[in-house]
PDB file of C-alpha atoms in Angstrom:
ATOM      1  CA  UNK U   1       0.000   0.000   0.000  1.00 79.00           C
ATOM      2  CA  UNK U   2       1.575   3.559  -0.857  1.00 90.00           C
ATOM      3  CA  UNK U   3      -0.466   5.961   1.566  1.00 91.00           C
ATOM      4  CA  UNK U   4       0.991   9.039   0.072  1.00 92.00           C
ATOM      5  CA  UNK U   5      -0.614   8.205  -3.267  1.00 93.00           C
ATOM      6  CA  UNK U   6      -3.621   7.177  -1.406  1.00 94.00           C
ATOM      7  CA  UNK U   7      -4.095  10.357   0.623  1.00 94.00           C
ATOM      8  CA  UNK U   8      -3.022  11.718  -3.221  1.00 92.00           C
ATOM      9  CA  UNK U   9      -6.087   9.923  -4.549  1.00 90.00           C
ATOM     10  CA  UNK U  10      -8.291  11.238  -1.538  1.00 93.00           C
ATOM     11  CA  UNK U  11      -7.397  14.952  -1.838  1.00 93.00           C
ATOM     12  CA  UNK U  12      -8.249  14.976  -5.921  1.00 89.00           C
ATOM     13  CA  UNK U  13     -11.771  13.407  -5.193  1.00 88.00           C
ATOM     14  CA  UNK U  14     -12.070  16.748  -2.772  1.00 90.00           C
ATOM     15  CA  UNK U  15     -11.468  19.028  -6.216  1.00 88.00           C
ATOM     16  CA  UNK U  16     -12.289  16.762  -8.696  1.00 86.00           C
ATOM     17  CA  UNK U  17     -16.141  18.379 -10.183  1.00 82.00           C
ATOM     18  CA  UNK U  18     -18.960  16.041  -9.662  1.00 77.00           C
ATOM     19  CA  UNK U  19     -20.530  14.967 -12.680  1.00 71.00           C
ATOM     20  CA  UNK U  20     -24.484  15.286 -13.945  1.00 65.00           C
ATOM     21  CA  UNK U  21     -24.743  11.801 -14.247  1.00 61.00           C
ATOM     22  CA  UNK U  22     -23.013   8.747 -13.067  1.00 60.00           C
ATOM     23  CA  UNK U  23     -19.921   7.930 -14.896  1.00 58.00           C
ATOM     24  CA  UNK U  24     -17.049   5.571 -14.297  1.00 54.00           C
ATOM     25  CA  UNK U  25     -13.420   6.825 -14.869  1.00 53.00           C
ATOM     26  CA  UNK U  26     -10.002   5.760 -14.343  1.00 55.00           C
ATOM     27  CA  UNK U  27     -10.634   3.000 -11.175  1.00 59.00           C
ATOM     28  CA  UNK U  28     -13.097   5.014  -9.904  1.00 64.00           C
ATOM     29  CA  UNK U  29     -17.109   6.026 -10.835  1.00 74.00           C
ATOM     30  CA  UNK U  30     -18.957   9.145 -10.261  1.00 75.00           C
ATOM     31  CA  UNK U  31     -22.615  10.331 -10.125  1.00 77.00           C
ATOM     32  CA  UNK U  32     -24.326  13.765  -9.263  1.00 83.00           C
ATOM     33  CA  UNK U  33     -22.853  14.842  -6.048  1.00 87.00           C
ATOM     34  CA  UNK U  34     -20.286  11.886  -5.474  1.00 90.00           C
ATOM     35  CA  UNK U  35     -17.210   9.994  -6.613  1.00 90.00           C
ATOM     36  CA  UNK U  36     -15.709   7.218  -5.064  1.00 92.00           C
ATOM     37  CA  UNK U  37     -12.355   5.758  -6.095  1.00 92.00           C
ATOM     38  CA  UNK U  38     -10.818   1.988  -5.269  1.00 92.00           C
ATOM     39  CA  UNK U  39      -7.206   2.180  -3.486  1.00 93.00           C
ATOM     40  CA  UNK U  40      -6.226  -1.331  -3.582  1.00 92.00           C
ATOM     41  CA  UNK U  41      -8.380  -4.269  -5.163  1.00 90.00           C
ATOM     42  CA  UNK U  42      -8.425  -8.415  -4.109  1.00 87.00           C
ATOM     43  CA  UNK U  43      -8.434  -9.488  -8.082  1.00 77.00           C
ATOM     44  CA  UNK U  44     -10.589 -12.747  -6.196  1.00 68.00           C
ATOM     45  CA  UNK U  45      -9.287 -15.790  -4.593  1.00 64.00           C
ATOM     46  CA  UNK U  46     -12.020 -16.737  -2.439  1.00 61.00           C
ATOM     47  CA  UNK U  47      -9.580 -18.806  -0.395  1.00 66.00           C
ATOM     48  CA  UNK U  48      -7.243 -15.913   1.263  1.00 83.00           C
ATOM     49  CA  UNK U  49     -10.729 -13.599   1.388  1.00 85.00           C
ATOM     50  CA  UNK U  50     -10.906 -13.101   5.185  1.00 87.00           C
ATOM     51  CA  UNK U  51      -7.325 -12.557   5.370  1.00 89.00           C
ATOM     52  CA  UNK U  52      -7.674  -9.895   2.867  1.00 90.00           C
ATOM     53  CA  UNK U  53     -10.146  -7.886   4.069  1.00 92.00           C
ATOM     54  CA  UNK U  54      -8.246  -8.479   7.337  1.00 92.00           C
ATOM     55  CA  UNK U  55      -4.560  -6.586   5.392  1.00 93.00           C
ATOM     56  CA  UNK U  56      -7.556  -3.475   3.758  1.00 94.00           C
ATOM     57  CA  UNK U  57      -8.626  -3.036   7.223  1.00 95.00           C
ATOM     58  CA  UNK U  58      -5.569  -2.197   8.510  1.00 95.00           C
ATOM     59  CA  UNK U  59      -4.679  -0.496   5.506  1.00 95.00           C
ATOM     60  CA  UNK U  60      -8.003   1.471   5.835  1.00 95.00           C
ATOM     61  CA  UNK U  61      -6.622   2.039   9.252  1.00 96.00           C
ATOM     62  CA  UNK U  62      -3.286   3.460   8.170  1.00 96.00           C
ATOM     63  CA  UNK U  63      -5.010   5.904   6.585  1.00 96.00           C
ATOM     64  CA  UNK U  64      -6.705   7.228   9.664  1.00 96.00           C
ATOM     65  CA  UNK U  65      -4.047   8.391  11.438  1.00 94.00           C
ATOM     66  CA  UNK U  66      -3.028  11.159   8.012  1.00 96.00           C
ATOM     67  CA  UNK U  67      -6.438  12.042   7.423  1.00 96.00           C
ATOM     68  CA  UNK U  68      -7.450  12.946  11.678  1.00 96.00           C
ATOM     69  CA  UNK U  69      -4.771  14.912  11.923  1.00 95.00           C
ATOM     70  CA  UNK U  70      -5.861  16.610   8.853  1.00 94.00           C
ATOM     71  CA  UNK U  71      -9.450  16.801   9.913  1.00 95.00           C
ATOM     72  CA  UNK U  72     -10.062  15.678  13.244  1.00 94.00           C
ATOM     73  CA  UNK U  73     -10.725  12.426  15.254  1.00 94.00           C
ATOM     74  CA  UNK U  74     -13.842  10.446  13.534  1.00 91.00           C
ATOM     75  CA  UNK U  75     -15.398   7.674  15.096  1.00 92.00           C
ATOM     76  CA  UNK U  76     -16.385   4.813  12.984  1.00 93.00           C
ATOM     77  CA  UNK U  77     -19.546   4.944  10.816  1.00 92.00           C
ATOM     78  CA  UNK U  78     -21.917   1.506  10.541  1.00 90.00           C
ATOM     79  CA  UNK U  79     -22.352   0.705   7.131  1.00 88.00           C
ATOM     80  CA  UNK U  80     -24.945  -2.728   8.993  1.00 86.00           C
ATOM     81  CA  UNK U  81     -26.528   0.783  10.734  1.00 87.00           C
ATOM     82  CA  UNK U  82     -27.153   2.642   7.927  1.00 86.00           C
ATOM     83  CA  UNK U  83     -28.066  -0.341   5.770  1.00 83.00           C
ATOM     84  CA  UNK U  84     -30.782  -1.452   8.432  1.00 80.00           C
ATOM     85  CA  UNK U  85     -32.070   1.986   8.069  1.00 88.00           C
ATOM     86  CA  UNK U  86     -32.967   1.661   4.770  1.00 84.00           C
ATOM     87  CA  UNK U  87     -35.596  -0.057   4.964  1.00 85.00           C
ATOM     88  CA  UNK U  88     -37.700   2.605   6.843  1.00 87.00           C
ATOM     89  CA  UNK U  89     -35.992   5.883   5.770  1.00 88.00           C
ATOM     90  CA  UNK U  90     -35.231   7.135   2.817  1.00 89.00           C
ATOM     91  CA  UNK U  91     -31.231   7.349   2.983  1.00 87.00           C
ATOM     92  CA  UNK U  92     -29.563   9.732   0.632  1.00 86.00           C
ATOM     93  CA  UNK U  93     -27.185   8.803  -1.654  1.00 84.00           C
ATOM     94  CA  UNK U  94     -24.603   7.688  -1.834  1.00 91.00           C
ATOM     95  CA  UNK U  95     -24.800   6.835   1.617  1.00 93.00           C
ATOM     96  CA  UNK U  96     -27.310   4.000   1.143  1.00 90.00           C
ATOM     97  CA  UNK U  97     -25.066   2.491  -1.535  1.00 89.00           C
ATOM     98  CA  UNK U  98     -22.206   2.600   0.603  1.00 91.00           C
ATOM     99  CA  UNK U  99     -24.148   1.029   3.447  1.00 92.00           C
ATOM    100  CA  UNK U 100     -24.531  -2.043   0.857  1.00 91.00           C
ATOM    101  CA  UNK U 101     -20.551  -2.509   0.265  1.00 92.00           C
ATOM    102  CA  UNK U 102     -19.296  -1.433   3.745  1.00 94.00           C
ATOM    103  CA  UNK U 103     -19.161  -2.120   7.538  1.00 94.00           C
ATOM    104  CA  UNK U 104     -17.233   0.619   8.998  1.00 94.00           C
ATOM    105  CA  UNK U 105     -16.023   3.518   7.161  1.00 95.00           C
ATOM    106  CA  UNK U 106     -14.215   6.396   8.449  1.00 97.00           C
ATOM    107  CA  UNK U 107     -15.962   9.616   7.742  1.00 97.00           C
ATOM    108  CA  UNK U 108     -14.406  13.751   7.867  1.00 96.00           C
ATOM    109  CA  UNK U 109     -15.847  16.764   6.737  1.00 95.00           C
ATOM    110  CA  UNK U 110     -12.839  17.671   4.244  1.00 94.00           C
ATOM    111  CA  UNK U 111     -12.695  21.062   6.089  1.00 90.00           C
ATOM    112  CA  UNK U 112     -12.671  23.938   3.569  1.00 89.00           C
ATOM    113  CA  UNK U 113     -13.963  21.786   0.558  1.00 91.00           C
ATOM    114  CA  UNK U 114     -17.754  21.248   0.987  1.00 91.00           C
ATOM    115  CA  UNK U 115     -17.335  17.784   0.913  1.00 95.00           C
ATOM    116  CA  UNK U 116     -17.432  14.788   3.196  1.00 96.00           C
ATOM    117  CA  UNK U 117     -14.331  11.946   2.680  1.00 97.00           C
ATOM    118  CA  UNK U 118     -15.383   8.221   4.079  1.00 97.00           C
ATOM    119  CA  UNK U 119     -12.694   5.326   3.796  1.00 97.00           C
ATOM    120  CA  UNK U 120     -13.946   1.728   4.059  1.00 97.00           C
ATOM    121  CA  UNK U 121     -13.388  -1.794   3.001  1.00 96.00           C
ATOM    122  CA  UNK U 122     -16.020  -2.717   0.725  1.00 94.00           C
ATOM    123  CA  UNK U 123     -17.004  -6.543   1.137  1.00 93.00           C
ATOM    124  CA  UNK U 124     -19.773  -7.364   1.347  1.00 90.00           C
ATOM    125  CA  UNK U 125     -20.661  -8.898  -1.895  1.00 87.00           C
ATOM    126  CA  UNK U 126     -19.019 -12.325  -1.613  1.00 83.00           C
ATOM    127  CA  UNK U 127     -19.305 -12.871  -5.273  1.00 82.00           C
ATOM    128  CA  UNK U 128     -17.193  -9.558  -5.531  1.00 85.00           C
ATOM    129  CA  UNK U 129     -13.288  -8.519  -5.360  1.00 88.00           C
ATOM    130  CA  UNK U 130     -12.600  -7.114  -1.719  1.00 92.00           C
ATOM    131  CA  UNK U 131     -11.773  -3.497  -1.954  1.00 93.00           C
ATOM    132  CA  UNK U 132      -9.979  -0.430  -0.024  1.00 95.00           C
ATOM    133  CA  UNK U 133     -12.509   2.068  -0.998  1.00 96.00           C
ATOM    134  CA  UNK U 134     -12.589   6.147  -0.396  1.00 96.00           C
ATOM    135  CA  UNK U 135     -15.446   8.135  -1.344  1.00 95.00           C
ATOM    136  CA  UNK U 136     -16.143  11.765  -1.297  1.00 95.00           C
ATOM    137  CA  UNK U 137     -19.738  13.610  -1.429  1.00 94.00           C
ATOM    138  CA  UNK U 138     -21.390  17.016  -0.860  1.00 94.00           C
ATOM    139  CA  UNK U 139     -23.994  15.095   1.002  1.00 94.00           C
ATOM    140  CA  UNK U 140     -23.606  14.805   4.973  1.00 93.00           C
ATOM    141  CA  UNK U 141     -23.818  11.255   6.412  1.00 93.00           C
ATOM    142  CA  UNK U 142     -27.169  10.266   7.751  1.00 90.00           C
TER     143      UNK U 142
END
């Protein structure tokens, strides 16, 4: 994992324009009001999977320590909250989508950008490549 060119990654999706409509590009896909970018990728072997989303939590945890001192202590967000809440509010997005990929994320207002920066390890989908994830959005967390 190369944290400088993560945080590198992070700090373009804080000045990178949000598009109309969604839109993939580069290793990352964007949609009115969001991007979110992968930072490392599994590329599938079922066998090791626990073990690697074990090595992107603790690379999702590397990052913390960079991005608090940037922005502040954050305490971990439930993705299993959030998702549960779907089904009686109406979560905006892309919140609700990340609820579907994610456990914890860590979340920061991006402090002079307008935006809000979550990190996570998507894996939820078990028929999917795990995935050290950052997002960014002009829409608070729920």
């Amino acid at each position: 994992m190369n944290i400088a060119r993560h945080i590198a990654l992070i700090d373009e999706l804080c000045l990178r324009p949000f598009g109309a409509e969604h839109s993939p590009w580069e290793a990352a896909e964007g949609g009115p009001g969001y991007h979110v970018v992968v930072l490392e990728r599994s590329h599938g072997d079922c066998a090791t999977r626990a073990a690697t989303v074990e090595q992107f939590e603790k690379y999702r945890d590397a990052l913390y320590d960079p991005l608090a001192a940037r922005w502040g202590d954050s305490p971990p967000w439930s993705g299993q909250t959030t998702l549960l809440r779907t089904e009686h509010e109406d979560i905006p997005a892309p919140w609700a989508s990340l609820s579907a990929r994610v456990r914890v994320a860590y979340v920061w207002e991006a402090v002079g950008t307008g935006r809000w920066v979550a990190v996570a390890v998507a894996d939820r989908d078990e028929a999917d490549d795990v995935k050290l994830i950052a997002m960014s959005t002009e829409t608070a967390p729920p």
